[in-house]
Amino acid sequence: MRDPGARLVRDGDRPEVSLRWDRHRLIPARHGDTVSLALLDAGVLETSRSAKYRRPRGAFCLRGDCGTCLVRIDGRPNRRACLTVARPGMQVLPQNRLTPGLDPSALIDAMMRGPLDHHHFMVKPRVVNRMMQGVARTLTGLGTLPDAVPDQPAVHRVHRPDVLVVGAGAAGAAAYARLVDSGRQVLWVDRFDREGLSAHRGRPLPPALLDHTGVFGVYPAERLWSAMSQVPDQPIVLRSIIPRHVIVATGARDPTIALPNNDRPGVVAARGLLYQLRRSRAQLKIPTVVVGPGDHAQRMGQALGVDVVDPAQVEQIEGSPVEGLRLVDGPRACQLVALAAPPAPAYDLARQAGAYLRWNGAGFAVQRDDAGRCVTAPWTVWAAGEVAGLPFAPGDAVADDGQRIAEALLAADDRAGRPSA
């Protein structure tokens, strides 16, 4: 059974704020905590229902990749709780729920004790199937419209840097530092907030880093890289970026592991959990088990200070939210299951720009030439670090790759007659 008193061990030198969950419950959080970490600390693991068949959902990747932590914050739907920093008085509501508090759609859990195969559910007679599909479509959605329109109009800004660096991990940071030293005009962006990145890396970031928590993508028709960012109590900023070079250093994502009940609230990605803990200077007190193969899982278990179980030993995950593991040699009680599959390159942005991909055993990595280029027109796009297939591992290999890409970019500019400013 779950222990509602289990909390994270935190650094006590930061002030505490409170947010309100599901209209009624006050949730304490430390300054700088994300909403996901505050809810996790308070034992709130189920934050929504799946869009189609109302299965319980909670945060998984904890790094802004998967979308299972989407909640309604201060009247705005579809906010990523794992990327949103808690503020005093913040109102947080679960999504895909029929009513606050009591959720009648939870009756589906009682009706569906076994795995739900929606492709073969109520398919005959046809009239019943049509009724079921109609109900499912009515229930499907990602929250209702915002309570109100923004008070301030959106602002559009155009940037024309020499280089756009996307990603503030080891590769992106190394590339940025080398390019700035050379005199290049560099725009550096990342989806994580500056405070969280500084805490995770253990050192401050330069002021040139642009925080952005919205959408970032390539729009080939306009040949612009566009970004949307929002700071609380500030207007939405729509940015059009027209660079000569782009360095994609978007890192890697954390895949799930094929286990029965791996979508239950309380199943999280080990690397995302570690990121959340480090940014808030916290340690785990909740009983947790890392599940994953190989060296990566062992590193995650050591960093989190918990035991590691090989996926081959897991028969299924028990409870909703998680209450334990059923292993081949007996049950194992826990309140969090942290999956640690080898990270897969986050290739989407480079692929939109026209890059080719190759399978590297853990995912699809961006294919680049010997210099590091993956796209050459209408501007040059370079790939650095994990997105190009470098493994996630301790050491300086990823940072060295970022610096190497910056050196290659500078050399290409020199050959083209574009010296530094």
Short mmCIF file of C-alpha atoms in Angstrom, two decimals:
data_model
loop_
_atom_site.label_atom_id
_atom_site.label_comp_id
_atom_site.label_asym_id
_atom_site.label_seq_id
_atom_site.Cartn_x
_atom_site.Cartn_y
_atom_site.Cartn_z
CA MET A 1 0.00 0.00 0.00
CA ARG A 2 1.08 3.58 -0.58
CA ASP A 3 2.51 5.60 2.27
CA PRO A 4 0.98 9.10 2.01
CA GLY A 5 3.56 10.42 4.43
CA ALA A 6 6.53 9.53 2.24
CA ARG A 7 8.17 12.75 1.01
CA LEU A 8 11.30 13.79 -0.76
CA VAL A 9 14.28 14.94 1.31
CA ARG A 10 14.92 18.55 0.33
CA ASP A 11 17.44 21.31 0.80
CA GLY A 12 15.82 23.47 3.46
CA ASP A 13 17.31 26.85 2.53
CA ARG A 14 14.67 27.85 -0.03
CA PRO A 15 11.30 29.48 0.69
CA GLU A 16 8.14 27.44 0.30
CA VAL A 17 5.19 28.32 -1.91
CA SER A 18 1.77 26.69 -2.22
CA LEU A 19 -0.32 25.78 -5.23
CA ARG A 20 -3.89 24.50 -5.27
CA TRP A 21 -4.54 21.11 -6.84
CA ASP A 22 -7.96 20.07 -8.17
CA ARG A 23 -9.65 23.12 -6.57
CA HIS A 24 -9.43 21.83 -3.01
CA ARG A 25 -5.99 20.56 -1.99
CA LEU A 26 -3.08 22.86 -1.13
CA ILE A 27 0.25 21.44 -2.33
CA PRO A 28 3.50 22.80 -0.85
CA ALA A 29 6.47 23.38 -3.14
CA ARG A 30 9.93 24.83 -2.75
CA HIS A 31 10.94 27.86 -4.79
CA GLY A 32 12.08 26.59 -8.19
CA ASP A 33 10.20 23.27 -8.07
CA THR A 34 8.25 22.28 -11.14
CA VAL A 35 4.57 21.46 -10.74
CA SER A 36 5.33 17.80 -11.47
CA LEU A 37 7.89 17.58 -8.67
CA ALA A 38 5.57 19.32 -6.20
CA LEU A 39 2.75 16.88 -7.02
CA LEU A 40 5.11 13.90 -6.84
CA ASP A 41 6.36 15.07 -3.45
CA ALA A 42 2.77 15.29 -2.22
CA GLY A 43 1.95 11.77 -3.44
CA VAL A 44 -0.23 12.97 -6.35
CA LEU A 45 0.73 10.62 -9.17
CA GLU A 46 -2.45 10.51 -11.26
CA THR A 47 -2.94 13.87 -12.97
CA SER A 48 -5.17 13.06 -15.94
CA ARG A 49 -6.99 10.40 -17.94
CA SER A 50 -5.96 9.17 -21.37
CA ALA A 51 -7.83 10.91 -24.15
CA LYS A 52 -9.65 7.91 -25.62
CA TYR A 53 -10.46 5.33 -22.96
CA ARG A 54 -9.89 7.26 -19.75
CA ARG A 55 -6.99 5.20 -18.45
CA PRO A 56 -5.21 6.85 -15.47
CA ARG A 57 -2.19 8.89 -16.46
CA GLY A 58 0.62 10.71 -14.69
CA ALA A 59 3.94 12.30 -15.56
CA PHE A 60 6.41 9.94 -17.26
CA CYS A 61 9.43 11.51 -18.97
CA LEU A 62 9.61 14.58 -16.65
CA ARG A 63 11.55 16.40 -19.40
CA GLY A 64 8.80 17.77 -21.66
CA ASP A 65 8.77 15.00 -24.27
CA CYS A 66 5.76 12.76 -23.68
CA GLY A 67 2.80 14.99 -22.78
CA THR A 68 1.28 12.69 -20.13
CA CYS A 69 1.71 15.41 -17.50
CA LEU A 70 -0.55 17.90 -19.31
CA VAL A 71 -2.69 19.84 -16.82
CA ARG A 72 -4.75 23.02 -16.72
CA ILE A 73 -2.89 25.86 -14.99
CA ASP A 74 -4.54 29.16 -14.10
CA GLY A 75 -7.28 28.62 -16.65
CA ARG A 76 -4.97 27.59 -19.52
CA PRO A 77 -5.13 24.00 -20.81
CA ASN A 78 -2.34 21.68 -21.97
CA ARG A 79 0.45 23.02 -19.77
CA ARG A 80 3.38 20.67 -19.25
CA ALA A 81 3.62 20.28 -15.48
CA CYS A 82 7.21 19.03 -15.71
CA LEU A 83 8.37 22.27 -17.38
CA THR A 84 6.21 24.73 -15.44
CA VAL A 85 7.74 26.25 -12.30
CA ALA A 86 5.36 26.42 -9.32
CA ARG A 87 4.25 29.90 -8.28
CA PRO A 88 2.35 31.07 -5.19
CA GLY A 89 -1.40 30.71 -5.62
CA MET A 90 -1.16 28.73 -8.85
CA GLN A 91 -4.39 26.85 -9.66
CA VAL A 92 -3.73 23.41 -11.17
CA LEU A 93 -6.48 21.12 -12.47
CA PRO A 94 -6.30 17.63 -13.99
CA GLN A 95 -7.38 17.25 -17.62
CA ASN A 96 -9.78 14.85 -19.33
CA ARG A 97 -11.86 14.61 -16.19
CA LEU A 98 -15.63 15.04 -16.28
CA THR A 99 -15.81 16.81 -12.92
CA PRO A 100 -13.29 18.07 -10.35
CA GLY A 101 -12.74 15.72 -7.44
CA LEU A 102 -15.03 12.75 -8.10
CA ASP A 103 -14.43 11.33 -11.58
CA PRO A 104 -17.27 9.12 -12.89
CA SER A 105 -15.08 7.92 -15.78
CA ALA A 106 -13.07 5.98 -13.19
CA LEU A 107 -15.86 3.40 -13.36
CA ILE A 108 -14.15 2.16 -16.52
CA ASP A 109 -11.30 0.93 -14.31
CA ALA A 110 -13.72 -1.35 -12.46
CA MET A 111 -15.24 -2.60 -15.70
CA MET A 112 -11.92 -3.28 -17.43
CA ARG A 113 -9.85 -5.41 -15.09
CA GLY A 114 -7.70 -6.85 -17.85
CA PRO A 115 -5.81 -5.25 -20.74
CA LEU A 116 -8.07 -3.14 -22.98
CA ASP A 117 -7.73 -3.85 -26.70
CA HIS A 118 -9.81 -1.05 -28.20
CA HIS A 119 -9.52 -2.55 -31.69
CA HIS A 120 -11.65 -5.53 -30.61
CA PHE A 121 -13.80 -3.89 -27.94
CA MET A 122 -17.57 -3.96 -28.55
CA VAL A 123 -17.19 -4.48 -32.31
CA LYS A 124 -20.44 -6.47 -32.61
CA PRO A 125 -23.23 -5.80 -33.22
CA ARG A 126 -22.36 -2.87 -35.43
CA VAL A 127 -24.92 -0.54 -33.88
CA VAL A 128 -23.33 -1.05 -30.45
CA ASN A 129 -19.90 -0.39 -31.93
CA ARG A 130 -21.11 2.88 -33.43
CA MET A 131 -22.53 3.95 -30.08
CA MET A 132 -19.28 3.09 -28.32
CA GLN A 133 -17.19 4.99 -30.88
CA GLY A 134 -19.47 8.01 -30.53
CA VAL A 135 -19.03 8.05 -26.77
CA ALA A 136 -15.24 7.66 -27.13
CA ARG A 137 -15.03 10.57 -29.58
CA THR A 138 -17.09 12.75 -27.28
CA LEU A 139 -14.80 12.00 -24.35
CA THR A 140 -11.61 12.54 -26.36
CA GLY A 141 -9.89 15.89 -26.03
CA LEU A 142 -7.06 17.87 -24.53
CA GLY A 143 -8.85 20.16 -22.12
CA THR A 144 -11.40 22.88 -22.67
CA LEU A 145 -10.68 26.35 -24.03
CA PRO A 146 -8.83 28.87 -21.83
CA ASP A 147 -10.90 30.76 -19.30
CA ALA A 148 -9.95 34.08 -20.88
CA VAL A 149 -7.89 35.54 -23.69
CA PRO A 150 -4.46 36.96 -22.78
CA ASP A 151 -4.57 40.48 -21.39
CA GLN A 152 -1.67 41.57 -23.59
CA PRO A 153 -1.30 41.01 -27.35
CA ALA A 154 1.43 38.72 -28.62
CA VAL A 155 4.73 40.30 -29.66
CA HIS A 156 6.60 39.27 -32.82
CA ARG A 157 10.37 39.54 -32.96
CA VAL A 158 12.75 38.69 -35.79
CA HIS A 159 16.30 37.49 -35.11
CA ARG A 160 19.07 37.21 -37.70
CA PRO A 161 22.01 35.62 -35.84
CA ASP A 162 25.10 34.13 -37.40
CA VAL A 163 24.36 30.87 -35.57
CA LEU A 164 21.32 29.45 -33.82
CA VAL A 165 22.23 26.85 -31.17
CA VAL A 166 19.31 24.69 -30.06
CA GLY A 167 19.92 22.90 -26.78
CA ALA A 168 21.73 23.81 -23.56
CA GLY A 169 23.15 20.41 -22.69
CA ALA A 170 26.86 19.62 -22.74
CA ALA A 171 27.16 19.71 -26.54
CA GLY A 172 25.14 22.89 -27.02
CA ALA A 173 26.92 24.70 -24.20
CA ALA A 174 30.36 23.81 -25.54
CA ALA A 175 29.44 24.90 -29.07
CA TYR A 176 27.98 28.18 -27.81
CA ALA A 177 31.06 29.01 -25.73
CA ARG A 178 33.45 28.40 -28.63
CA LEU A 179 31.38 30.42 -31.10
CA VAL A 180 31.02 33.40 -28.75
CA ASP A 181 34.77 33.36 -28.13
CA SER A 182 35.26 33.61 -31.91
CA GLY A 183 33.11 36.75 -32.14
CA ARG A 184 30.06 35.19 -33.77
CA GLN A 185 26.58 36.51 -33.04
CA VAL A 186 24.84 33.49 -31.50
CA LEU A 187 21.23 32.95 -30.43
CA TRP A 188 21.05 30.12 -27.89
CA VAL A 189 17.72 28.56 -26.93
CA ASP A 190 16.47 25.70 -24.78
CA ARG A 191 13.02 24.61 -23.61
CA PHE A 192 14.10 24.23 -19.97
CA ASP A 193 14.09 27.27 -17.71
CA ARG A 194 17.43 28.81 -16.80
CA GLU A 195 17.18 28.07 -13.07
CA GLY A 196 16.55 24.39 -13.68
CA LEU A 197 19.39 24.09 -16.16
CA SER A 198 21.82 25.85 -13.83
CA ALA A 199 20.89 23.56 -10.93
CA HIS A 200 21.13 20.43 -13.04
CA ARG A 201 24.53 21.36 -14.49
CA GLY A 202 25.86 22.61 -11.16
CA ARG A 203 27.01 25.98 -12.54
CA PRO A 204 25.35 29.19 -13.77
CA LEU A 205 24.47 29.75 -17.40
CA PRO A 206 25.38 32.92 -19.33
CA PRO A 207 22.61 35.50 -19.74
CA ALA A 208 22.50 34.94 -23.52
CA LEU A 209 20.47 31.73 -23.09
CA LEU A 210 16.90 32.34 -24.22
CA ASP A 211 14.32 30.50 -22.10
CA HIS A 212 11.50 29.19 -24.20
CA THR A 213 8.80 26.75 -23.12
CA GLY A 214 6.60 26.65 -26.18
CA VAL A 215 6.87 25.12 -29.64
CA PHE A 216 10.04 25.12 -31.68
CA GLY A 217 10.04 23.89 -35.26
CA VAL A 218 10.98 24.33 -38.88
CA TYR A 219 8.53 25.79 -41.37
CA PRO A 220 9.98 25.05 -44.84
CA ALA A 221 7.51 27.25 -46.75
CA GLU A 222 8.84 30.39 -45.06
CA ARG A 223 12.33 28.97 -44.49
CA LEU A 224 12.23 30.28 -40.93
CA TRP A 225 12.90 28.64 -37.60
CA SER A 226 10.05 29.77 -35.38
CA ALA A 227 9.75 29.73 -31.61
CA MET A 228 7.07 30.66 -29.10
CA SER A 229 7.94 31.56 -25.53
CA GLN A 230 5.96 32.74 -22.55
CA VAL A 231 7.07 34.16 -19.23
CA PRO A 232 4.42 34.41 -16.46
CA ASP A 233 2.61 37.75 -16.50
CA GLN A 234 4.32 38.71 -19.76
CA PRO A 235 2.95 38.72 -23.33
CA ILE A 236 3.50 35.72 -25.57
CA VAL A 237 6.55 36.24 -27.78
CA LEU A 238 6.50 34.79 -31.29
CA ARG A 239 10.00 34.64 -32.73
CA SER A 240 11.10 34.24 -36.32
CA ILE A 241 14.76 33.23 -36.51
CA ILE A 242 16.72 33.54 -39.77
CA PRO A 243 20.25 32.21 -39.14
CA ARG A 244 23.16 31.37 -41.42
CA HIS A 245 23.95 28.23 -39.44
CA VAL A 246 21.97 26.07 -37.05
CA ILE A 247 23.51 23.67 -34.52
CA VAL A 248 20.98 21.09 -33.34
CA ALA A 249 22.03 19.76 -29.94
CA THR A 250 18.65 18.53 -28.74
CA GLY A 251 20.01 15.49 -26.90
CA ALA A 252 17.99 12.31 -26.45
CA ARG A 253 14.65 11.14 -25.12
CA ASP A 254 13.86 8.39 -22.63
CA PRO A 255 11.89 5.52 -24.19
CA THR A 256 9.57 3.33 -22.20
CA ILE A 257 10.22 -0.38 -21.64
CA ALA A 258 7.71 -2.99 -22.78
CA LEU A 259 6.33 -4.25 -19.45
CA PRO A 260 2.74 -5.03 -18.43
CA ASN A 261 1.13 -1.92 -16.87
CA ASN A 262 4.01 0.36 -17.85
CA ASP A 263 1.55 3.24 -18.34
CA ARG A 264 0.36 3.39 -14.73
CA PRO A 265 0.78 6.58 -12.68
CA GLY A 266 4.01 6.23 -10.72
CA VAL A 267 6.00 4.85 -13.68
CA VAL A 268 8.51 7.55 -14.63
CA ALA A 269 11.70 7.89 -16.65
CA ALA A 270 14.79 7.53 -14.46
CA ARG A 271 16.75 10.28 -16.22
CA GLY A 272 13.84 12.72 -15.98
CA LEU A 273 13.39 11.92 -12.29
CA LEU A 274 17.08 12.60 -11.72
CA TYR A 275 16.79 15.93 -13.55
CA GLN A 276 13.84 17.01 -11.39
CA LEU A 277 15.61 16.04 -8.16
CA ARG A 278 18.85 17.78 -9.05
CA ARG A 279 17.17 21.01 -10.07
CA SER A 280 15.47 21.17 -6.64
CA ARG A 281 18.39 19.80 -4.61
CA ALA A 282 16.31 16.89 -3.36
CA GLN A 283 16.90 13.21 -2.67
CA LEU A 284 14.50 10.31 -2.88
CA LYS A 285 12.75 9.11 0.23
CA ILE A 286 9.88 7.43 -1.65
CA PRO A 287 10.59 3.69 -2.16
CA THR A 288 11.78 3.51 -5.77
CA VAL A 289 13.17 0.83 -8.07
CA VAL A 290 15.01 1.45 -11.34
CA VAL A 291 14.11 -1.02 -14.09
CA GLY A 292 16.40 -1.19 -17.09
CA PRO A 293 19.16 -3.11 -18.85
CA GLY A 294 22.89 -2.56 -19.00
CA ASP A 295 25.25 0.16 -17.88
CA HIS A 296 22.81 3.03 -18.35
CA ALA A 297 20.36 1.57 -15.83
CA GLN A 298 23.19 0.94 -13.38
CA ARG A 299 24.33 4.57 -13.64
CA MET A 300 20.78 5.78 -13.07
CA GLY A 301 20.35 3.52 -10.06
CA GLN A 302 23.62 4.72 -8.57
CA ALA A 303 22.75 8.39 -9.15
CA LEU A 304 19.29 7.97 -7.59
CA GLY A 305 20.61 5.76 -4.78
CA VAL A 306 18.17 2.90 -5.41
CA ASP A 307 18.24 -0.74 -6.53
CA VAL A 308 18.21 -1.76 -10.20
CA VAL A 309 16.16 -4.63 -11.62
CA ASP A 310 16.64 -6.10 -15.09
CA PRO A 311 13.43 -5.98 -17.19
CA ALA A 312 13.68 -9.74 -17.77
CA GLN A 313 12.99 -10.24 -14.05
CA VAL A 314 9.75 -8.19 -14.10
CA GLU A 315 6.46 -10.01 -14.70
CA GLN A 316 4.34 -6.88 -14.31
CA ILE A 317 3.95 -3.57 -12.50
CA GLU A 318 1.33 -3.73 -9.76
CA GLY A 319 -1.17 -1.12 -8.63
CA SER A 320 -2.60 2.09 -10.06
CA PRO A 321 -0.87 4.24 -8.86
CA VAL A 322 2.14 1.97 -8.51
CA GLU A 323 2.33 -0.22 -5.42
CA GLY A 324 5.10 -2.60 -6.42
CA LEU A 325 6.60 -5.02 -8.90
CA ARG A 326 5.80 -8.66 -9.46
CA LEU A 327 9.19 -10.25 -10.11
CA VAL A 328 9.97 -13.81 -11.17
CA ASP A 329 11.36 -14.46 -7.68
CA GLY A 330 8.54 -12.75 -5.75
CA PRO A 331 6.91 -9.36 -5.09
CA ARG A 332 8.84 -6.13 -4.53
CA ALA A 333 7.09 -3.17 -2.87
CA CYS A 334 7.76 0.34 -4.20
CA GLN A 335 5.93 3.58 -4.92
CA LEU A 336 7.84 4.66 -8.00
CA VAL A 337 9.17 2.60 -10.90
CA ALA A 338 11.89 4.49 -12.78
CA LEU A 339 12.45 3.07 -16.27
CA ALA A 340 15.99 3.39 -17.61
CA ALA A 341 16.09 2.35 -21.25
CA PRO A 342 19.06 3.63 -23.28
CA PRO A 343 18.13 7.16 -24.44
CA ALA A 344 17.02 7.58 -28.07
CA PRO A 345 18.21 10.60 -30.10
CA ALA A 346 15.71 13.50 -30.23
CA TYR A 347 15.95 13.82 -34.00
CA ASP A 348 12.63 15.55 -34.81
CA LEU A 349 13.90 19.09 -35.28
CA ALA A 350 16.78 18.09 -37.56
CA ARG A 351 14.48 15.78 -39.53
CA GLN A 352 12.06 18.66 -40.16
CA ALA A 353 14.96 20.62 -41.62
CA GLY A 354 15.66 17.76 -44.06
CA ALA A 355 18.28 15.66 -42.25
CA TYR A 356 18.53 11.92 -42.88
CA LEU A 357 18.45 9.38 -40.07
CA ARG A 358 20.20 6.11 -39.27
CA TRP A 359 19.35 3.39 -36.77
CA ASN A 360 21.95 3.12 -33.99
CA GLY A 361 20.41 0.37 -31.87
CA ALA A 362 18.68 2.67 -29.38
CA GLY A 363 16.84 4.92 -31.84
CA PHE A 364 17.22 6.96 -35.00
CA ALA A 365 20.25 9.22 -34.92
CA VAL A 366 20.83 12.18 -37.21
CA GLN A 367 23.16 11.30 -40.05
CA ARG A 368 25.95 13.83 -40.60
CA ASP A 369 29.09 14.13 -42.68
CA ASP A 370 32.62 14.01 -41.32
CA ALA A 371 32.52 17.71 -40.44
CA GLY A 372 29.17 17.38 -38.64
CA ARG A 373 26.76 18.80 -41.23
CA CYS A 374 23.37 17.15 -41.72
CA VAL A 375 21.70 19.76 -44.01
CA THR A 376 23.40 22.19 -46.40
CA ALA A 377 20.58 24.34 -47.87
CA PRO A 378 19.07 26.91 -47.54
CA TRP A 379 21.44 27.24 -44.56
CA THR A 380 23.80 24.79 -42.95
CA VAL A 381 22.45 22.62 -40.15
CA TRP A 382 24.93 20.83 -37.89
CA ALA A 383 24.21 18.03 -35.40
CA ALA A 384 26.10 17.71 -32.12
CA GLY A 385 26.07 15.29 -29.21
CA GLU A 386 23.44 12.70 -28.40
CA VAL A 387 21.15 13.68 -31.27
CA ALA A 388 23.89 12.43 -33.61
CA GLY A 389 24.13 9.11 -31.78
CA LEU A 390 26.75 9.76 -29.12
CA PRO A 391 25.83 7.64 -26.09
CA PHE A 392 24.56 9.21 -22.88
CA ALA A 393 27.46 8.61 -20.50
CA PRO A 394 29.54 10.47 -17.94
CA GLY A 395 32.63 12.22 -19.19
CA ASP A 396 33.47 14.90 -21.73
CA ALA A 397 32.72 13.09 -25.02
CA VAL A 398 29.46 14.95 -25.69
CA ALA A 399 30.95 18.36 -24.81
CA ASP A 400 34.02 17.62 -26.94
CA ASP A 401 31.72 16.85 -29.85
CA GLY A 402 29.94 20.19 -29.44
CA GLN A 403 33.25 22.04 -29.49
CA ARG A 404 34.39 20.06 -32.53
CA ILE A 405 31.23 21.03 -34.42
CA ALA A 406 31.79 24.70 -33.54
CA GLU A 407 35.37 24.48 -34.82
CA ALA A 408 34.16 22.89 -38.07
CA LEU A 409 31.56 25.64 -38.50
CA LEU A 410 34.18 28.34 -38.01
CA ALA A 411 36.50 26.66 -40.48
CA ALA A 412 33.69 26.46 -43.06
CA ASP A 413 32.99 30.17 -42.63
CA ASP A 414 36.68 31.00 -43.05
CA ARG A 415 36.79 29.01 -46.30
CA ALA A 416 33.71 30.89 -47.50
CA GLY A 417 35.31 34.23 -46.70
CA ARG A 418 33.18 34.99 -43.61
CA PRO A 419 35.67 35.77 -40.83
CA SER A 420 34.55 36.42 -37.30
CA ALA A 421 33.30 39.88 -36.34
#
